[in-house]
Coordinates of C-alpha atoms in Angstrom, one line a residue:
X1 CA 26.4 -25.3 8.1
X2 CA 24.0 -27.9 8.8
X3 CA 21.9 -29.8 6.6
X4 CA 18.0 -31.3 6.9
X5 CA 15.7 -32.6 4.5
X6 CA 11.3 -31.9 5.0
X7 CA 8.8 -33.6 3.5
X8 CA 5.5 -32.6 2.6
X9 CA 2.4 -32.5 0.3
X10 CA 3.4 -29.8 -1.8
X11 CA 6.0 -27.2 -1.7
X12 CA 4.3 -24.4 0.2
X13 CA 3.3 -26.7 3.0
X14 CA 7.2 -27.2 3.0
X15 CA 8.5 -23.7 3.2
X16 CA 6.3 -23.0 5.8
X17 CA 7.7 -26.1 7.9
X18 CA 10.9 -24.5 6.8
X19 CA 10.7 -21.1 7.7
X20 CA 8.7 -22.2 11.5
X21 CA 11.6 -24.1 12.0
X22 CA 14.5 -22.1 10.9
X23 CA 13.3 -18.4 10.1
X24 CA 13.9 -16.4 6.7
X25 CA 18.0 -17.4 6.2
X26 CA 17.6 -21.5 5.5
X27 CA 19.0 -21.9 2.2
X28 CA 17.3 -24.5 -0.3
X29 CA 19.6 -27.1 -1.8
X30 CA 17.6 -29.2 -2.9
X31 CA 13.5 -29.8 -4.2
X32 CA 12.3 -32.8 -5.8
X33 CA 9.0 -34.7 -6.2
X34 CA 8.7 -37.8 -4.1
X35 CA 5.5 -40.0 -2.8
X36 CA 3.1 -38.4 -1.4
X37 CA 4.3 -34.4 -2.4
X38 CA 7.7 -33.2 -2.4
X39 CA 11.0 -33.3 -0.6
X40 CA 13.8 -30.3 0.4
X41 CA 16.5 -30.5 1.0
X42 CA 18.1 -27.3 3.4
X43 CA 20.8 -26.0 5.0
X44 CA 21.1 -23.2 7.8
X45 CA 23.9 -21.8 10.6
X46 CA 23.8 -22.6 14.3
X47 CA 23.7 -25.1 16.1
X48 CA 22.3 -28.7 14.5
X49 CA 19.1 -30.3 15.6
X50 CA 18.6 -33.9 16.5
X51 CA 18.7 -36.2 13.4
X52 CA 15.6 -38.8 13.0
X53 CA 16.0 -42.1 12.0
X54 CA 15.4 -41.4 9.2
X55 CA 17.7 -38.4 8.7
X56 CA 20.5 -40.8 10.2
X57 CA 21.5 -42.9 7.1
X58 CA 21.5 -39.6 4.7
X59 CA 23.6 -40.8 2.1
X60 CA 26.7 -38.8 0.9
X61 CA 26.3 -36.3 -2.0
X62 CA 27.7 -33.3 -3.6
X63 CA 26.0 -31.4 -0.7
X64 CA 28.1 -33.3 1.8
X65 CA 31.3 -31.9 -0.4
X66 CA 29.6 -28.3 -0.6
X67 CA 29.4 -28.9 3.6
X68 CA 33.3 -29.7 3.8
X69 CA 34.8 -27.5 1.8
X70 CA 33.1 -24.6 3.6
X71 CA 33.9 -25.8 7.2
X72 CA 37.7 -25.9 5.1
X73 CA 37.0 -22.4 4.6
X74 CA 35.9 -21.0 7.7
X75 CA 38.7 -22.5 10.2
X76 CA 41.4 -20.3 10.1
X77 CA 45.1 -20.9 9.1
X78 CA 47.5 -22.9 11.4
X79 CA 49.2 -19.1 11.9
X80 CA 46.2 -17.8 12.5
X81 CA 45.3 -20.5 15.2
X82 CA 48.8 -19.9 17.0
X83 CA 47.7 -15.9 17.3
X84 CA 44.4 -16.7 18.2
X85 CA 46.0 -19.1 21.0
X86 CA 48.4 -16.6 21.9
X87 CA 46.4 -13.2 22.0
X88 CA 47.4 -11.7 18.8
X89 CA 45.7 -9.4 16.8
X90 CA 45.1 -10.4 13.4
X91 CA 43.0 -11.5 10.8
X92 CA 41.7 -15.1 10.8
X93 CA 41.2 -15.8 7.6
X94 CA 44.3 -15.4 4.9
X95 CA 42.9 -13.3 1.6
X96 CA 42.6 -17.1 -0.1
X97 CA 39.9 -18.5 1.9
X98 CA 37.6 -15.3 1.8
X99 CA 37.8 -15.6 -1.6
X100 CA 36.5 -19.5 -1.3
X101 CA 34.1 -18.4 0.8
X102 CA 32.7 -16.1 -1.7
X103 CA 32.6 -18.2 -4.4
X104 CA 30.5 -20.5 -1.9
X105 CA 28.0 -17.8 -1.2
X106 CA 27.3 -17.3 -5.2
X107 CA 27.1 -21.1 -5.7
X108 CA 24.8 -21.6 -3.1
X109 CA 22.9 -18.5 -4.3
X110 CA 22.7 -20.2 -7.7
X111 CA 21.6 -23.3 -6.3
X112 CA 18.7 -21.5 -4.6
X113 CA 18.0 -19.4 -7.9
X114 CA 17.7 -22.7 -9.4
X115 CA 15.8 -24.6 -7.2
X116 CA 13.2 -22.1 -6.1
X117 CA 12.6 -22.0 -9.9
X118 CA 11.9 -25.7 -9.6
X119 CA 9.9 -25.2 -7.0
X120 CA 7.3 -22.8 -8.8
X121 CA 7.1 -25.2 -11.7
X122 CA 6.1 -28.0 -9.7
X123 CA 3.5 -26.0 -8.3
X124 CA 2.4 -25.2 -11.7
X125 CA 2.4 -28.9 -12.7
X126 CA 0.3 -29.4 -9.6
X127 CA -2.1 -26.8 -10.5
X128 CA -2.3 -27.9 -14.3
X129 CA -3.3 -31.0 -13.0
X130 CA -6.1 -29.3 -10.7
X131 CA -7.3 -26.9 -13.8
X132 CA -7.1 -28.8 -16.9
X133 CA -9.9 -26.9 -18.5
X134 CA -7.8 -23.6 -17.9
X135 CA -4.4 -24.5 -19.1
X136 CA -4.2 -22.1 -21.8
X137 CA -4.8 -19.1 -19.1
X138 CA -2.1 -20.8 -16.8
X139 CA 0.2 -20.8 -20.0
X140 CA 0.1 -17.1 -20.0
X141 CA 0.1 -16.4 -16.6
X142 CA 3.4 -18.7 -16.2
X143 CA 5.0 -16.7 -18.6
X144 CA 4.1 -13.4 -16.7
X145 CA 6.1 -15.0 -13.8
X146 CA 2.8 -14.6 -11.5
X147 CA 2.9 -16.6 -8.2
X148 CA 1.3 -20.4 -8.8
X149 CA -0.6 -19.5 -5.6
X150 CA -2.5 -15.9 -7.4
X151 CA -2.8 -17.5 -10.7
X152 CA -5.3 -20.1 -9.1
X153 CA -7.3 -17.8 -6.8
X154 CA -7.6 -15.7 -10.5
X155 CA -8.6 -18.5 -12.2
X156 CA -11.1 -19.8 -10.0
X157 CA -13.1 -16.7 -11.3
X158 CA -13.2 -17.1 -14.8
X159 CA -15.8 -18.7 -16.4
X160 CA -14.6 -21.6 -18.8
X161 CA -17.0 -21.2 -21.8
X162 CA -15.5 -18.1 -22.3
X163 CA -12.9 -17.8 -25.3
X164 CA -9.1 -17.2 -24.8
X165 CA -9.5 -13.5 -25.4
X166 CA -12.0 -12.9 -23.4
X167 CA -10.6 -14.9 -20.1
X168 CA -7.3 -13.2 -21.2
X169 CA -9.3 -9.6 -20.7
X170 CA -10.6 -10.9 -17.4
X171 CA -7.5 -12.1 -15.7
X172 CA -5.8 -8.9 -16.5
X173 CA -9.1 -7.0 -15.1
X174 CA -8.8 -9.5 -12.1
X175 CA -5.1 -8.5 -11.7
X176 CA -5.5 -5.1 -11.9
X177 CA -8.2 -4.9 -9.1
X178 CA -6.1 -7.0 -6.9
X179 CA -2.6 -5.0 -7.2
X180 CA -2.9 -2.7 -4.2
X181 CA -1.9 0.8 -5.3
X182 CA -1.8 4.0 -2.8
X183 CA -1.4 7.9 -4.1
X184 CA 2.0 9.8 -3.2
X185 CA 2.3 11.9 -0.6
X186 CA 2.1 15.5 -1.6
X187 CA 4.0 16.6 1.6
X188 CA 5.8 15.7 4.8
X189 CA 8.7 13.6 5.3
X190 CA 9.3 11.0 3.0
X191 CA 12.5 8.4 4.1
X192 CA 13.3 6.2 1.1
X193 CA 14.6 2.5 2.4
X194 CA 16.3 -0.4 0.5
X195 CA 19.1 -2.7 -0.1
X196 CA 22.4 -1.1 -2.1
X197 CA 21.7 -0.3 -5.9
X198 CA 17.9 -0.2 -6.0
X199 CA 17.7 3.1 -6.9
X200 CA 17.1 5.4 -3.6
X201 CA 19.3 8.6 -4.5
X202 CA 18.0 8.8 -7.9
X203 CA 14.7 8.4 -6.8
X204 CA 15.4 11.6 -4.0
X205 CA 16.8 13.8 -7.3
X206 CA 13.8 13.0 -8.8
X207 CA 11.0 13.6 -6.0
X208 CA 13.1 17.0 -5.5
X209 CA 13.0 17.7 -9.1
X210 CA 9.6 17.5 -9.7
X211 CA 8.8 18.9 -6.5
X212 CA 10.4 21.9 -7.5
X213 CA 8.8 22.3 -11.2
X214 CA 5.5 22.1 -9.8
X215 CA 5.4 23.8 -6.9
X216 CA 8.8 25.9 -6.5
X217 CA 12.2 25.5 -4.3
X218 CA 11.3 27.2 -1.2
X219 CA 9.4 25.2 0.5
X220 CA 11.8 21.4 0.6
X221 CA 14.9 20.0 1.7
X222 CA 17.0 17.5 1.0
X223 CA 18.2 15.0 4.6
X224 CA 21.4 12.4 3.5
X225 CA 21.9 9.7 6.2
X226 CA 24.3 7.4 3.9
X227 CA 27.6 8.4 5.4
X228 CA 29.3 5.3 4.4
X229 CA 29.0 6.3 1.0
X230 CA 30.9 9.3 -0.2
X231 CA 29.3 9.0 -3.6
X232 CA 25.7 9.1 -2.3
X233 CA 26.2 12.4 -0.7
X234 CA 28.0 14.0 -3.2
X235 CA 25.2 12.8 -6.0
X236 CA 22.8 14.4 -3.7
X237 CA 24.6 17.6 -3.2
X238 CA 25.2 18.1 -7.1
X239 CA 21.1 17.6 -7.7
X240 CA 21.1 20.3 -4.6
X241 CA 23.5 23.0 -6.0
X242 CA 21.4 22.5 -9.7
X243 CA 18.2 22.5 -8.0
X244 CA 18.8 25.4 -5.5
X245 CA 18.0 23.7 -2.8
X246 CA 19.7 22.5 0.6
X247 CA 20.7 18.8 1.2
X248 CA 21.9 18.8 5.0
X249 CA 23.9 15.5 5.8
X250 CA 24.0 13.2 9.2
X251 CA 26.3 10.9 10.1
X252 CA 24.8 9.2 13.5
X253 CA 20.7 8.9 14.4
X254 CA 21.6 12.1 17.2
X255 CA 22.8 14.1 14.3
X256 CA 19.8 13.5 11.6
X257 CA 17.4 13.3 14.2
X258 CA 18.5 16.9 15.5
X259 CA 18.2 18.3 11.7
X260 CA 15.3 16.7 10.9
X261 CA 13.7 19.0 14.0
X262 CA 14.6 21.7 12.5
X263 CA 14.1 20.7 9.1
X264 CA 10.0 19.8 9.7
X265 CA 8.9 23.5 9.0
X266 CA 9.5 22.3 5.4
X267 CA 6.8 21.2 3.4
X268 CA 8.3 18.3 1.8
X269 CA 11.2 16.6 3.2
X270 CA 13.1 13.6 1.3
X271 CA 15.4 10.9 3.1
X272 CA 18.0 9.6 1.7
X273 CA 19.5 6.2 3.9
X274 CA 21.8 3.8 3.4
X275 CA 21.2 0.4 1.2
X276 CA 21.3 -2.5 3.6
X277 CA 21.3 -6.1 2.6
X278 CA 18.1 -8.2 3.8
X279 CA 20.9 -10.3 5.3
X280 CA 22.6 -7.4 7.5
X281 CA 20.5 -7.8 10.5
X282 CA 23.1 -5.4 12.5
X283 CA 22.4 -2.1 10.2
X284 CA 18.6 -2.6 9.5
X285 CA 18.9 -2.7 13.9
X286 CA 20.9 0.1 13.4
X287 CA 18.0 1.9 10.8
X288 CA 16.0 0.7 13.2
X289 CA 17.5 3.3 15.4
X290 CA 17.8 5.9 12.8
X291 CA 14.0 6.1 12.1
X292 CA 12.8 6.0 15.8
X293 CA 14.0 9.7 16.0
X294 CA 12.7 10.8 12.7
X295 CA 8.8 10.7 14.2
X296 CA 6.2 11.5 11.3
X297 CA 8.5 10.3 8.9
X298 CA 6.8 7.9 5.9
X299 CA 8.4 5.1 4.8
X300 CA 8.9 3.8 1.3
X301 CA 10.9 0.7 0.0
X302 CA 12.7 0.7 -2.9
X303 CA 12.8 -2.6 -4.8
X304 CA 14.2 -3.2 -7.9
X305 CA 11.9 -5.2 -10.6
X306 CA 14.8 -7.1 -12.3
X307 CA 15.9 -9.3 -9.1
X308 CA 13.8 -12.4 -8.8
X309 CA 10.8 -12.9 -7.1
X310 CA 11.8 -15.3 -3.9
X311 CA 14.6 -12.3 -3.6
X312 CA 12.1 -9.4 -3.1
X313 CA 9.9 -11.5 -1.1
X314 CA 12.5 -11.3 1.2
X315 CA 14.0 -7.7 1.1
X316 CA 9.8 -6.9 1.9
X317 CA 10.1 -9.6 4.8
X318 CA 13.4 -7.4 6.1
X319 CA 12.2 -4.2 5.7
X320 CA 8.3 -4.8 7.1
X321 CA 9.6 -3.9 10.6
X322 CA 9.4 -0.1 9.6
X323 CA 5.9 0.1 9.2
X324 CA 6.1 0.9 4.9
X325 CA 3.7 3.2 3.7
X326 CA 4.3 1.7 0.0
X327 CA 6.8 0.9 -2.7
X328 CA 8.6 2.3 -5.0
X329 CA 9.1 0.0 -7.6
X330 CA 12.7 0.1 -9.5
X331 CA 14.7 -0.5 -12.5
X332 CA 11.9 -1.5 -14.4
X333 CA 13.7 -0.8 -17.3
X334 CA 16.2 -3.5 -16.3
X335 CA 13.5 -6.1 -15.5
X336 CA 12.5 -9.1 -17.6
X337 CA 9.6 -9.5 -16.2
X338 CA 7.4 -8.6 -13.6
X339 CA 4.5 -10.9 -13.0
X340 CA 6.3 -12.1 -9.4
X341 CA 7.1 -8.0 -8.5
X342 CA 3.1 -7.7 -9.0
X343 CA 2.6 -11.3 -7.3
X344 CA 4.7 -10.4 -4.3
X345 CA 2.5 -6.6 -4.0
X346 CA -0.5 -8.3 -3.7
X347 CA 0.6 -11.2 -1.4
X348 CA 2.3 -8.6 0.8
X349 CA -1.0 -6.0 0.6
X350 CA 2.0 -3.8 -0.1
X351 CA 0.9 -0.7 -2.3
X352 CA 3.0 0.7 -5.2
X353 CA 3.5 4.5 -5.4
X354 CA 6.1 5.4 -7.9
X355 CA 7.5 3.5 -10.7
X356 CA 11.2 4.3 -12.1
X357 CA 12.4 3.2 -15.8
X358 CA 15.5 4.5 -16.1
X359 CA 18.5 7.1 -14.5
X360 CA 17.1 10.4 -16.2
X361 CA 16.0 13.0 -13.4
X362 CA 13.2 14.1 -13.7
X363 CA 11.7 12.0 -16.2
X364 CA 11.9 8.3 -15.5
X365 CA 9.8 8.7 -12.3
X366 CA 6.0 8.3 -13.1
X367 CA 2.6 7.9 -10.2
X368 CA 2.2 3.8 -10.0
X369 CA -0.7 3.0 -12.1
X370 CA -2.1 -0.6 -11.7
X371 CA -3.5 -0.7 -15.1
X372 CA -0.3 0.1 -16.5
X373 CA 1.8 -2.5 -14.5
X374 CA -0.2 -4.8 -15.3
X375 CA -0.2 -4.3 -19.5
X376 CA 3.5 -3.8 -19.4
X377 CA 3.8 -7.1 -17.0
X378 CA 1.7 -9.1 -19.9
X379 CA 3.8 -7.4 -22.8
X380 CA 7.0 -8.5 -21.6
X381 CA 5.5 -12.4 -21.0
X382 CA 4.9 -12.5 -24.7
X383 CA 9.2 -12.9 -24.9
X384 CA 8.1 -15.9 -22.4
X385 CA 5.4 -17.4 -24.9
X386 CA 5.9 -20.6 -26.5
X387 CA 5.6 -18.9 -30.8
X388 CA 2.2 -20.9 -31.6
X389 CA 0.9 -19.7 -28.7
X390 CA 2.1 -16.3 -29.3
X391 CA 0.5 -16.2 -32.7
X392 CA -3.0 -17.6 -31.3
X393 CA -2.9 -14.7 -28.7
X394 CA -2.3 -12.4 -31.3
X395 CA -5.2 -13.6 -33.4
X396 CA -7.6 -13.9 -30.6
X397 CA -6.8 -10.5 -29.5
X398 CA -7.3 -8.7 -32.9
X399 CA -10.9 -10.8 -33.1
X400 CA -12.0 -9.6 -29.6
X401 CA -10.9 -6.0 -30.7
X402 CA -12.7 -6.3 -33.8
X403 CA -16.2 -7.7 -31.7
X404 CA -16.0 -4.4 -29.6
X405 CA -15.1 -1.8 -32.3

């Protein structure tokens, strides 16, 4: 693991140095203000550029000890050296140091749950500092959890002599025009993508289901490509039996592209693939694969609304390769908030199609509706709202309802 600190004015100037220099995987360790704009503090795998001079007297910190005791962890045991000298098979890591080495993974995904947190606080300090006249608006959108970056193209729009209600009826207006938003597809082939847990054979069960309530089971079918998950399939083909319809399973991209021939004379055909990390560049290759014989297919993302923002930013950096035709948001029933879901939409001109709230089949699938999203996303930030704040919002809101009634 190697280790690097950037400089630069402010934080987004930084990532972008980051990511130029060492793609989507660096991991932040570090974020702090310094003179001039900020410093971070990263760390990434392969092989080490040349320090600076300035890079060259890095002192020793925690982050040295982090450094160590994962090189500790990846170099195998002196018996597993010997086979590896010898020609043995075996593993090369005893059962001791895989667990170290995932307890390093969640403390370094801490540390970047923490620290990209940092990050978008500073960047609202910064833009506090820009707006003063607008801090009450930035209060609220902060608590929505909408990007730094949005909330100051938003607010650049709203005129300050307004009151807090009305700039308050504005921003949400503002939101909801921005918040891309594309109509489901009524028929063809529909391939559901995402990482493991966001919700994709549900979401099948329930596309089938009210498929078949509105418009009859003769006319769909059901295509499984998850064969490393037993479940998955069997899920699928319980939902098939109750539904009278037929779910058809492939284990290898020959296989489901040779059913999926035969399966276009359907009118509406649903995908189901495996869940894939953003991190497993090897299976989204081998997706990659998968989808090149399933021509005409459309391609949604599933991605869960109670995972944070940097997160999803990335699973939509991952999955872009496939050409997505929209999003199906998930587990919004599990979410906290959702102002960085909405924030990561619009930044990605990635539409929403369907929305999920819960594990019921049919019912907790509903049309994305931006209006909606948004409402629910300002809702939840009241939790988020410092209490006197909360009550002046309240106030305001009932005067501005009693000016229009």
């Amino acid at each position: 693991m190697n280790v690097k600190k950037y400089r630069a004015a402010d934080s987004e100037q930084a990532m972008r140095m980051i990511r130029a220099a060492h793609g989507p995987d660096a991991v932040i360790l570090d974020c702090q203000s310094v003179a001039g704009g900020v410093e971070l503090v990263v760390s990434w795998e392969g092989e080490p550029s040349l320090p600076t001079a300035t890079e060259a007297d890095k002192e020793r910190t925690a982050l040295d000890a982090l450094r160590s005791r994962r090189e500790q962890a990846e170099s195998p045991a002196p018996a597993a050296r010997q086979e590896a000298v010898s020609g043995a098979s075996g593993p090369q890591l005893a059962w001791s140091q895989n667990d170290e080495l995932h307890d390093l993974k969640q403390e370094l995904a801490a540390m970047k749950s923490m620290l990209m947190s940092q990050l978008k606080d500073n960047n609202w300090q910064q833009l506090t500092a820009k707006q003063p006249a607008q801090k009450s608006s930035h209060q609220m959108l902060s608590a929505m959890d909408i990007d730094p970056s949005i909330a100051e193209s938003l607010q650049r729009e709203l005129p300050s002599d307004e009151s807090e209600a009305v700039q308050r009826e504005m921003l949400k207006m503002l939101l909801v025009r921005q918040l891309p938003i594309s109509a489901p597809p009524r028929t063809g082939a529909i391939c559901l993508l995402g990482p493991q847990g966001a919700g994709k054979t549900t979401t099948i069960a329930k596309l089938a289901a009210q498929h078949v309530m509105q418009h009859g089971r003769d006319d769909i079918a059901i295509l499984t490509t998850d064969s490393g998950r037993v479940g998955a399939q069997e899920q699928l083909r319980a939902y098939g039996r109750i539904l009278q319809i037929p779910v058809h399973s492939a284990d290898s991209p020959q296989e489901a592209a040779r059913t999926f021939r035969v399966l276009q004379k359907k009118s509406l055909v649903l995908i189901d693939t495996a869940g894939l990390s953003f991190r497993d560049h090897e299976g989204l290759d081998e997706l990659e694969k998968l989808l090149a014989g399933l021509g005409g297919a459309h391609c949604y993302l599933t991605l869960p609304a109670d995972v944070e923002a940097y997160v999803q930013s990335e699973i939509i950096d991952a999955y872009s390769r496939f050409n997505l035709a929209g999003v199906v948001i998930s587990r919004i029933d599990e979410a906290m908030r959702l102002g960085g879901l909405l924030s990561n939409l619009i930044q990605h001109r990635l539409p929403a199609v369907w929305c999920t709230n819960g594990p019921k089949v049919p019912q907790n699938l509903c049309v994305a509706d931006a209006g909606k999203l948004v409402n629910m996303a300002m809702k939840m930030a009241m939790s988020f709202t410092p209490p006197a704040r909360r009550q002046a919002a309240d106030s305001g809101r009932a005067q501005h309802i009693g000016v229009q009634a």
